[in-house]
mmCIF file of C-alpha atoms in Angstrom:
data_model
loop_
_atom_site.group_PDB
_atom_site.id
_atom_site.type_symbol
_atom_site.label_atom_id
_atom_site.label_comp_id
_atom_site.label_asym_id
_atom_site.label_seq_id
_atom_site.Cartn_x
_atom_site.Cartn_y
_atom_site.Cartn_z
ATOM 1 C CA MET A 281 0.000 0.000 0.000
ATOM 2 C CA ALA A 282 1.350 3.423 -0.931
ATOM 3 C CA VAL A 283 2.226 5.939 1.786
ATOM 4 C CA SER A 284 -0.261 8.412 0.310
ATOM 5 C CA GLN A 285 -3.041 5.819 0.609
ATOM 6 C CA VAL A 286 -2.201 5.159 4.298
ATOM 7 C CA PHE A 287 -2.164 8.882 4.970
ATOM 8 C CA SER A 288 -5.489 9.291 3.220
ATOM 9 C CA ILE A 289 -7.135 6.533 5.267
ATOM 10 C CA LYS A 290 -5.829 8.003 8.544
ATOM 11 C CA THR A 291 -7.039 11.424 7.528
ATOM 12 C CA VAL A 292 -10.514 10.093 6.764
ATOM 13 C CA ARG A 293 -10.639 8.214 10.089
ATOM 14 C CA ARG A 294 -9.649 11.356 11.975
ATOM 15 C CA ALA A 295 -12.246 13.386 10.122
ATOM 16 C CA VAL A 296 -14.964 10.845 10.903
ATOM 17 C CA ALA A 297 -13.938 10.712 14.553
ATOM 18 C CA THR A 298 -13.900 14.504 14.778
ATOM 19 C CA SER A 299 -17.334 14.733 13.145
ATOM 20 C CA ALA A 300 -18.742 12.124 15.479
ATOM 21 C CA MET A 301 -17.318 13.961 18.484
ATOM 22 C CA ALA A 302 -18.814 17.217 17.256
ATOM 23 C CA ALA A 303 -22.192 15.565 16.782
ATOM 24 C CA VAL A 304 -22.086 14.232 20.330
ATOM 25 C CA ILE A 305 -21.184 17.679 21.651
ATOM 26 C CA ILE A 306 -24.070 19.247 19.726
ATOM 27 C CA VAL A 307 -26.626 16.597 20.706
ATOM 28 C CA MET A 308 -25.714 16.361 24.394
ATOM 29 C CA PRO A 309 -27.188 19.731 25.449
ATOM 30 C CA ALA A 310 -30.451 18.845 23.697
ATOM 31 C CA LEU A 311 -30.555 15.465 25.403
ATOM 32 C CA SER A 312 -29.695 17.142 28.697
ATOM 33 C CA ALA A 313 -32.581 19.563 28.273
ATOM 34 C CA ILE A 314 -34.958 16.678 27.637
ATOM 35 C CA VAL A 315 -33.735 14.800 30.691
ATOM 36 C CA GLN A 316 -33.983 17.873 32.913
ATOM 37 C CA ALA A 317 -37.530 18.834 31.851
ATOM 38 C CA VAL A 318 -39.874 18.493 34.829
ATOM 39 C CA GLU A 319 -43.560 17.640 34.620
ATOM 40 C CA ILE A 320 -45.573 19.673 37.125
ATOM 41 C CA LYS A 321 -49.078 18.244 37.450
ATOM 42 C CA GLY A 322 -51.825 20.085 39.305
ATOM 43 C CA ALA A 323 -55.465 19.277 40.052
ATOM 44 C CA GLY A 324 -58.281 20.742 42.087
ATOM 45 C CA ALA A 325 -60.666 23.687 42.208
ATOM 46 C CA THR A 326 -62.737 24.584 39.148
ATOM 47 C CA PHE A 327 -63.226 28.113 40.539
ATOM 48 C CA PRO A 328 -59.834 29.389 39.213
ATOM 49 C CA ASP A 329 -59.562 27.045 36.218
ATOM 50 C CA LEU A 330 -59.984 29.772 33.580
ATOM 51 C CA LEU A 331 -57.217 31.742 35.288
ATOM 52 C CA TYR A 332 -54.901 28.776 35.832
ATOM 53 C CA GLN A 333 -55.120 27.731 32.194
ATOM 54 C CA GLU A 334 -54.029 31.239 31.214
ATOM 55 C CA TYR A 335 -51.202 31.058 33.776
ATOM 56 C CA ILE A 336 -50.020 27.820 32.184
ATOM 57 C CA LYS A 337 -50.241 29.197 28.653
ATOM 58 C CA GLN A 338 -48.154 32.248 29.548
ATOM 59 C CA TYR A 339 -45.689 30.249 31.657
ATOM 60 C CA ARG A 340 -45.052 27.852 28.781
ATOM 61 C CA SER A 341 -44.233 30.830 26.570
ATOM 62 C CA ALA A 342 -41.722 32.103 29.115
ATOM 63 C CA ASN A 343 -40.378 28.703 30.195
ATOM 64 C CA SER A 344 -40.653 25.998 27.539
ATOM 65 C CA LYS A 345 -38.483 23.535 29.485
ATOM 66 C CA ASP A 346 -40.928 22.450 32.198
ATOM 67 C CA ARG A 347 -44.434 21.174 31.501
ATOM 68 C CA VAL A 348 -47.213 22.439 33.784
ATOM 69 C CA SER A 349 -50.770 21.092 33.610
ATOM 70 C CA TYR A 350 -53.901 21.541 35.715
ATOM 71 C CA GLN A 351 -57.031 19.390 35.861
ATOM 72 C CA ALA A 352 -60.197 21.032 37.253
ATOM 73 C CA ILE A 353 -61.767 18.313 39.426
ATOM 74 C CA GLY A 354 -63.067 20.354 42.375
ATOM 75 C CA SER A 355 -61.406 21.485 45.595
ATOM 76 C CA GLY A 356 -62.226 18.243 47.392
ATOM 77 C CA GLY A 357 -60.500 16.275 44.652
ATOM 78 C CA GLY A 358 -57.505 18.602 44.782
ATOM 79 C CA ILE A 359 -57.152 18.094 48.523
ATOM 80 C CA ARG A 360 -57.476 14.308 48.189
ATOM 81 C CA GLN A 361 -54.870 14.115 45.423
ATOM 82 C CA THR A 362 -52.493 16.296 47.446
ATOM 83 C CA ILE A 363 -52.879 14.007 50.447
ATOM 84 C CA ALA A 364 -52.316 10.976 48.206
ATOM 85 C CA GLY A 365 -49.202 12.478 46.583
ATOM 86 C CA ILE A 366 -50.638 12.126 43.070
ATOM 87 C CA VAL A 367 -49.893 15.694 41.964
ATOM 88 C CA GLN A 368 -47.084 18.220 42.328
ATOM 89 C CA PHE A 369 -49.612 20.822 43.507
ATOM 90 C CA GLY A 370 -53.296 20.927 44.389
ATOM 91 C CA GLY A 371 -55.913 23.640 44.050
ATOM 92 C CA SER A 372 -58.517 24.534 46.687
ATOM 93 C CA ASP A 373 -60.920 27.387 47.433
ATOM 94 C CA ALA A 374 -61.422 25.965 50.925
ATOM 95 C CA GLY A 375 -57.754 25.992 51.885
ATOM 96 C CA MET A 376 -56.570 22.944 53.762
ATOM 97 C CA THR A 377 -57.328 22.138 57.400
ATOM 98 C CA ALA A 378 -54.649 21.174 59.910
ATOM 99 C CA ALA A 379 -56.085 17.656 59.985
ATOM 100 C CA GLN A 380 -55.866 17.363 56.198
ATOM 101 C CA GLN A 381 -52.308 18.678 56.225
ATOM 102 C CA GLY A 382 -51.379 15.910 58.644
ATOM 103 C CA GLN A 383 -52.627 13.075 56.449
ATOM 104 C CA GLY A 384 -50.744 10.881 53.966
ATOM 105 C CA GLU A 385 -48.079 12.487 51.815
ATOM 106 C CA ALA A 386 -49.158 15.927 53.025
ATOM 107 C CA GLY A 387 -48.198 14.949 56.560
ATOM 108 C CA LYS A 388 -44.936 13.293 55.518
ATOM 109 C CA ARG A 389 -43.722 16.067 53.230
ATOM 110 C CA GLY A 390 -45.328 19.171 54.727
ATOM 111 C CA ILE A 391 -47.573 21.690 52.980
ATOM 112 C CA VAL A 392 -47.056 25.253 51.734
ATOM 113 C CA LEU A 393 -50.310 27.105 51.002
ATOM 114 C CA VAL A 394 -50.009 29.867 48.405
ATOM 115 C CA PRO A 395 -52.978 32.221 47.830
ATOM 116 C CA THR A 396 -53.227 32.943 44.109
ATOM 117 C CA ALA A 397 -56.407 34.945 43.496
ATOM 118 C CA GLY A 398 -59.696 36.189 44.858
ATOM 119 C CA GLY A 399 -63.036 35.640 43.194
ATOM 120 C CA SER A 400 -66.739 36.167 43.738
ATOM 121 C CA VAL A 401 -69.485 33.562 43.751
ATOM 122 C CA VAL A 402 -72.756 34.843 42.311
ATOM 123 C CA PRO A 403 -76.320 33.515 42.387
ATOM 124 C CA VAL A 404 -77.543 33.063 38.815
ATOM 125 C CA ILE A 405 -81.169 32.641 37.759
ATOM 126 C CA ASN A 406 -83.267 31.536 34.813
ATOM 127 C CA VAL A 407 -86.724 33.076 35.307
ATOM 128 C CA SER A 408 -88.642 34.168 32.226
ATOM 129 C CA GLY A 409 -89.015 37.942 31.989
ATOM 130 C CA VAL A 410 -86.808 38.611 35.034
ATOM 131 C CA SER A 411 -83.494 40.297 34.326
ATOM 132 C CA ASP A 412 -82.920 42.255 37.540
ATOM 133 C CA LEU A 413 -83.781 40.422 40.741
ATOM 134 C CA LYS A 414 -82.876 41.402 44.302
ATOM 135 C CA LEU A 415 -82.410 38.642 46.846
ATOM 136 C CA SER A 416 -82.169 39.580 50.511
ATOM 137 C CA ARG A 417 -79.965 37.514 52.779
ATOM 138 C CA GLU A 418 -83.073 35.895 54.241
ATOM 139 C CA ALA A 419 -84.482 35.095 50.798
ATOM 140 C CA LEU A 420 -81.232 33.646 49.391
ATOM 141 C CA ALA A 421 -80.579 31.581 52.513
ATOM 142 C CA GLY A 422 -84.241 30.540 52.540
ATOM 143 C CA ILE A 423 -84.062 29.250 48.969
ATOM 144 C CA PHE A 424 -81.049 27.042 49.707
ATOM 145 C CA SER A 425 -82.361 25.838 53.084
ATOM 146 C CA GLY A 426 -85.775 24.896 51.684
ATOM 147 C CA LYS A 427 -87.808 27.587 53.483
ATOM 148 C CA VAL A 428 -88.486 29.583 50.300
ATOM 149 C CA THR A 429 -89.847 27.320 47.577
ATOM 150 C CA LYS A 430 -91.693 29.565 45.101
ATOM 151 C CA TRP A 431 -90.550 32.558 43.071
ATOM 152 C CA ASN A 432 -93.493 34.678 44.242
ATOM 153 C CA ASP A 433 -92.761 34.055 47.933
ATOM 154 C CA ALA A 434 -93.203 37.193 50.038
ATOM 155 C CA LYS A 435 -89.525 37.122 51.070
ATOM 156 C CA ILE A 436 -88.586 37.619 47.399
ATOM 157 C CA LYS A 437 -91.468 39.925 46.448
ATOM 158 C CA ASP A 438 -90.770 42.350 49.312
ATOM 159 C CA ALA A 439 -87.422 43.364 47.789
ATOM 160 C CA ASN A 440 -88.841 43.484 44.249
ATOM 161 C CA PRO A 441 -92.024 45.606 44.277
ATOM 162 C CA GLY A 442 -93.702 45.817 40.885
ATOM 163 C CA LEU A 443 -91.810 42.820 39.512
ATOM 164 C CA ASN A 444 -94.076 40.136 38.058
ATOM 165 C CA LEU A 445 -92.740 36.959 39.646
ATOM 166 C CA PRO A 446 -94.222 33.600 38.619
ATOM 167 C CA ASP A 447 -96.128 31.256 40.900
ATOM 168 C CA ALA A 448 -93.593 28.546 40.102
ATOM 169 C CA GLU A 449 -91.479 26.131 42.103
ATOM 170 C CA ILE A 450 -87.863 27.206 42.527
ATOM 171 C CA LYS A 451 -85.460 24.655 41.093
ATOM 172 C CA THR A 452 -82.118 24.833 42.870
ATOM 173 C CA VAL A 453 -78.885 23.780 41.192
ATOM 174 C CA VAL A 454 -75.963 22.844 43.446
ATOM 175 C CA ARG A 455 -72.622 21.128 42.944
ATOM 176 C CA ALA A 456 -72.413 17.367 42.543
ATOM 177 C CA ASP A 457 -68.730 17.334 43.524
ATOM 178 C CA SER A 458 -66.854 18.458 46.620
ATOM 179 C CA SER A 459 -66.451 22.124 45.821
ATOM 180 C CA GLY A 460 -64.608 25.200 47.049
ATOM 181 C CA THR A 461 -67.139 27.364 45.210
ATOM 182 C CA THR A 462 -69.800 25.722 47.379
ATOM 183 C CA PHE A 463 -67.641 26.366 50.448
ATOM 184 C CA ILE A 464 -67.443 30.116 49.696
ATOM 185 C CA PHE A 465 -71.192 30.322 48.993
ATOM 186 C CA VAL A 466 -72.212 28.296 52.047
ATOM 187 C CA ASN A 467 -69.712 30.113 54.278
ATOM 188 C CA HIS A 468 -71.427 33.416 53.432
ATOM 189 C CA LEU A 469 -74.960 32.117 53.996
ATOM 190 C CA ALA A 470 -73.975 30.419 57.266
ATOM 191 C CA THR A 471 -72.386 33.687 58.441
ATOM 192 C CA VAL A 472 -75.427 35.887 57.757
ATOM 193 C CA ASP A 473 -78.322 33.485 58.454
ATOM 194 C CA ARG A 474 -78.600 31.405 61.618
ATOM 195 C CA TYR A 475 -81.288 29.070 60.289
ATOM 196 C CA PHE A 476 -79.248 28.237 57.209
ATOM 197 C CA LYS A 477 -76.204 27.543 59.370
ATOM 198 C CA GLY A 478 -78.211 25.016 61.357
ATOM 199 C CA SER A 479 -79.671 23.471 58.215
ATOM 200 C CA ILE A 480 -76.243 22.393 56.947
ATOM 201 C CA GLY A 481 -74.956 21.149 60.285
ATOM 202 C CA GLY A 482 -73.401 24.288 61.741
ATOM 203 C CA SER A 483 -70.350 24.974 59.594
ATOM 204 C CA ALA A 484 -69.315 25.584 56.002
ATOM 205 C CA SER A 485 -68.311 22.589 53.933
ATOM 206 C CA THR A 486 -67.207 21.729 50.422
ATOM 207 C CA ALA A 487 -69.962 19.088 50.329
ATOM 208 C CA PRO A 488 -72.821 20.136 52.644
ATOM 209 C CA THR A 489 -75.949 18.100 53.254
ATOM 210 C CA TRP A 490 -78.476 20.271 51.441
ATOM 211 C CA LYS A 491 -82.053 20.528 52.701
ATOM 212 C CA VAL A 492 -83.233 21.156 49.145
ATOM 213 C CA ASP A 493 -83.811 18.420 46.606
ATOM 214 C CA GLY A 494 -82.297 20.113 43.590
ATOM 215 C CA LEU A 495 -80.380 19.445 40.432
ATOM 216 C CA LYS A 496 -76.650 18.788 40.653
ATOM 217 C CA GLY A 497 -73.940 19.884 38.248
ATOM 218 C CA ARG A 498 -70.285 18.913 38.190
ATOM 219 C CA GLY A 499 -67.946 21.884 38.358
ATOM 220 C CA ASN A 500 -68.808 25.530 37.800
ATOM 221 C CA ALA A 501 -69.371 24.750 34.129
ATOM 222 C CA GLY A 502 -71.879 22.022 34.989
ATOM 223 C CA VAL A 503 -73.922 24.295 37.255
ATOM 224 C CA ALA A 504 -73.849 27.106 34.683
ATOM 225 C CA SER A 505 -75.073 24.735 31.975
ATOM 226 C CA LEU A 506 -77.943 23.372 34.091
ATOM 227 C CA VAL A 507 -79.153 26.843 35.081
ATOM 228 C CA LYS A 508 -79.030 27.983 31.478
ATOM 229 C CA GLN A 509 -81.211 25.094 30.294
ATOM 230 C CA THR A 510 -83.617 24.825 33.274
ATOM 231 C CA PRO A 511 -86.527 27.307 33.554
ATOM 232 C CA ASN A 512 -87.234 28.741 37.044
ATOM 233 C CA SER A 513 -83.827 27.646 38.320
ATOM 234 C CA ILE A 514 -81.198 29.249 40.531
ATOM 235 C CA GLY A 515 -77.612 28.181 41.110
ATOM 236 C CA TYR A 516 -74.258 29.660 42.101
ATOM 237 C CA VAL A 517 -71.060 29.958 40.066
ATOM 238 C CA GLU A 518 -67.803 31.860 40.088
ATOM 239 C CA TYR A 519 -68.333 35.309 38.536
ATOM 240 C CA SER A 520 -66.284 34.696 35.375
ATOM 241 C CA TYR A 521 -68.425 31.636 34.549
ATOM 242 C CA ALA A 522 -71.579 33.767 34.835
ATOM 243 C CA LYS A 523 -70.102 36.276 32.394
ATOM 244 C CA LYS A 524 -68.809 33.635 30.011
ATOM 245 C CA ASN A 525 -72.215 31.928 29.838
ATOM 246 C CA SER A 526 -74.258 35.185 29.746
ATOM 247 C CA LEU A 527 -76.234 34.147 32.836
ATOM 248 C CA THR A 528 -78.563 36.492 34.729
ATOM 249 C CA GLU A 529 -76.995 37.454 38.048
ATOM 250 C CA ALA A 530 -79.193 38.331 41.029
ATOM 251 C CA SER A 531 -78.269 41.227 43.324
ATOM 252 C CA VAL A 532 -77.447 40.361 46.940
ATOM 253 C CA GLN A 533 -77.044 42.390 50.124
ATOM 254 C CA ASP A 534 -73.575 43.554 51.134
ATOM 255 C CA ALA A 535 -72.365 44.251 54.676
ATOM 256 C CA SER A 536 -74.240 47.586 54.746
ATOM 257 C CA GLY A 537 -77.484 46.028 53.517
ATOM 258 C CA SER A 538 -77.276 47.567 50.037
ATOM 259 C CA TYR A 539 -78.074 45.420 47.014
ATOM 260 C CA VAL A 540 -75.056 44.840 44.777
ATOM 261 C CA LYS A 541 -73.872 42.718 41.886
ATOM 262 C CA ALA A 542 -70.341 41.411 41.535
ATOM 263 C CA ASP A 543 -67.710 43.228 39.528
ATOM 264 C CA LEU A 544 -63.930 43.318 39.558
ATOM 265 C CA GLN A 545 -63.666 46.403 41.767
ATOM 266 C CA LYS A 546 -65.983 44.960 44.422
ATOM 267 C CA THR A 547 -64.075 41.680 44.365
ATOM 268 C CA ASN A 548 -60.757 43.500 44.805
ATOM 269 C CA ASP A 549 -62.234 45.604 47.625
ATOM 270 C CA ALA A 550 -63.482 42.506 49.436
ATOM 271 C CA ILE A 551 -60.126 40.713 49.229
ATOM 272 C CA ALA A 552 -58.253 43.846 50.336
ATOM 273 C CA SER A 553 -60.472 44.082 53.443
ATOM 274 C CA MET A 554 -59.750 40.526 54.620
ATOM 275 C CA SER A 555 -57.288 39.613 57.372
ATOM 276 C CA PHE A 556 -55.109 36.677 56.354
ATOM 277 C CA GLY A 557 -53.770 34.349 59.035
ATOM 278 C CA SER A 558 -50.136 33.427 59.561
ATOM 279 C CA ASP A 559 -50.784 30.318 57.450
ATOM 280 C CA LEU A 560 -52.009 32.608 54.627
ATOM 281 C CA GLN A 561 -55.575 31.316 54.936
ATOM 282 C CA VAL A 562 -58.697 33.485 55.331
ATOM 283 C CA PHE A 563 -62.412 32.650 55.343
ATOM 284 C CA ASP A 564 -64.434 35.848 55.670
ATOM 285 C CA GLY A 565 -68.094 35.050 55.108
ATOM 286 C CA ASN A 566 -69.188 38.683 55.171
ATOM 287 C CA PRO A 567 -66.346 41.092 54.265
ATOM 288 C CA SER A 568 -66.737 44.672 55.467
ATOM 289 C CA LYS A 569 -66.201 46.038 51.960
ATOM 290 C CA GLY A 570 -66.926 44.965 48.412
ATOM 291 C CA TYR A 571 -68.941 42.005 47.184
ATOM 292 C CA PRO A 572 -70.122 39.860 50.120
ATOM 293 C CA ILE A 573 -69.724 36.360 48.618
ATOM 294 C CA THR A 574 -66.020 36.504 47.889
ATOM 295 C CA GLY A 575 -63.240 34.070 48.670
ATOM 296 C CA VAL A 576 -59.601 33.222 48.061
ATOM 297 C CA THR A 577 -58.220 30.264 46.149
ATOM 298 C CA TRP A 578 -54.925 28.525 46.950
ATOM 299 C CA MET A 579 -52.310 26.300 45.390
ATOM 300 C CA MET A 580 -51.079 23.608 47.770
ATOM 301 C CA PHE A 581 -47.408 22.693 47.395
ATOM 302 C CA TYR A 582 -45.249 20.242 49.319
ATOM 303 C CA LYS A 583 -42.277 21.381 51.339
ATOM 304 C CA LYS A 584 -40.298 18.370 50.112
ATOM 305 C CA TYR A 585 -40.066 16.972 46.581
ATOM 306 C CA LYS A 586 -38.305 13.844 45.342
ATOM 307 C CA ASN A 587 -35.200 15.641 44.046
ATOM 308 C CA ALA A 588 -33.639 19.073 43.627
ATOM 309 C CA GLU A 589 -34.683 19.359 39.970
ATOM 310 C CA GLU A 590 -38.360 18.878 40.772
ATOM 311 C CA ALA A 591 -38.201 21.154 43.818
ATOM 312 C CA ASN A 592 -36.530 23.946 41.852
ATOM 313 C CA ALA A 593 -39.024 23.634 38.991
ATOM 314 C CA VAL A 594 -42.006 23.764 41.351
ATOM 315 C CA LYS A 595 -40.510 26.701 43.228
ATOM 316 C CA ALA A 596 -39.964 28.589 39.958
ATOM 317 C CA TRP A 597 -43.595 27.960 38.974
ATOM 318 C CA ALA A 598 -44.909 29.133 42.364
ATOM 319 C CA ASN A 599 -42.827 32.312 42.255
ATOM 320 C CA TRP A 600 -43.978 33.026 38.691
ATOM 321 C CA VAL A 601 -47.620 32.749 39.821
ATOM 322 C CA LEU A 602 -46.924 35.244 42.607
ATOM 323 C CA GLY A 603 -45.178 37.587 40.167
ATOM 324 C CA ASN A 604 -46.134 37.668 36.496
ATOM 325 C CA GLY A 605 -49.203 35.566 37.178
ATOM 326 C CA GLN A 606 -50.779 38.226 39.388
ATOM 327 C CA ASN A 607 -50.740 40.629 36.446
ATOM 328 C CA LEU A 608 -53.169 38.314 34.633
ATOM 329 C CA ASN A 609 -55.765 38.158 37.422
ATOM 330 C CA ASN A 610 -57.751 41.329 36.774
ATOM 331 C CA GLY A 611 -57.999 40.649 33.055
ATOM 332 C CA LEU A 612 -59.997 37.492 33.836
ATOM 333 C CA ASP A 613 -62.114 39.148 36.582
ATOM 334 C CA PHE A 614 -60.141 37.752 39.501
ATOM 335 C CA ALA A 615 -58.722 39.886 42.287
ATOM 336 C CA LYS A 616 -55.003 40.142 42.865
ATOM 337 C CA ILE A 617 -53.583 38.992 46.168
ATOM 338 C CA PRO A 618 -52.533 42.069 48.225
ATOM 339 C CA ASP A 619 -48.824 42.897 47.896
ATOM 340 C CA SER A 620 -48.145 42.368 51.601
ATOM 341 C CA ILE A 621 -49.588 38.847 51.410
ATOM 342 C CA VAL A 622 -47.624 38.104 48.222
ATOM 343 C CA GLY A 623 -44.454 38.925 50.173
ATOM 344 C CA GLN A 624 -45.415 36.466 52.906
ATOM 345 C CA ALA A 625 -46.292 33.854 50.290
ATOM 346 C CA ARG A 626 -42.851 34.193 48.673
ATOM 347 C CA SER A 627 -41.271 33.528 52.057
ATOM 348 C CA ALA A 628 -43.420 30.411 52.367
ATOM 349 C CA VAL A 629 -42.365 29.248 48.887
ATOM 350 C CA ASN A 630 -38.736 29.448 50.017
ATOM 351 C CA GLN A 631 -39.477 26.451 52.264
ATOM 352 C CA ILE A 632 -39.844 24.235 49.185
ATOM 353 C CA GLY A 633 -36.907 21.854 48.785
ATOM 354 C CA ASN A 634 -36.088 18.158 48.640
#
């Protein structure tokens, strides 16, 4: 074999080896990125689902590496999945009790509660010819405790002089699932009406024992759909669902006794008037300002995750929600969390590790 041929073969081998090495160098970062991508699964409250889906959409645009998802299954489901360790974070409009935080994976790994938004729960009606109805505290509580059963009941007529109300049975629509929206609604009625409080067993719940034999819808969307298609019905949904489905909202009495409907300003005012606890939870059934049936929704994170990569990804997501995420709240008719509470929530998020 000629020297030139040997040289040529060696040169080719070196070139191939160099090319292969370069390919490995180029591919490795891509493979590394794939390996390091973290899946962050969430599940829970339907109340903030419209907002959370927008959070996720915007977060993906800013951070394409990690994959965040959220399944709206109700606050009760979110709490159960958090206790079971099925998700990386849960969602609840009823917070999480000390007993719940001590159960299962929640008890083993610890819980960080992060308030994300405030929202209003509104009574929505489907009564032919009625577009502006006032419901006193007594009337609204009476409807959902079974004391007020017809639309022309005196307790409704008294607040609506001149309004032609039908002599028709009231068809109530409540949640079929364990619901934080129900908790906020029931918490208000139990706060302002003693009889109603007794009718559900004395305290607010995500799944109360109703004294009315009504229709049941799954999620806010399910209740909204049933009200829309059922004449002479009344239900309760988060404000943005009422707007989205063009439902007729009834006016209710605020802390001063005035009749009001929900809007963004009243929701913000109500949240701003609430006193959060050291655990960042608050359940004010009759806020001194703003819309009276208003509550907070939370994400429930663990203090400990399986490894540093997952912990860091979850922490980044939580901090984004408390930062850029808050700027999305008002645009979807949710209240922002007050700045002072956001600061406390960031300190709580710092507890997340592995």
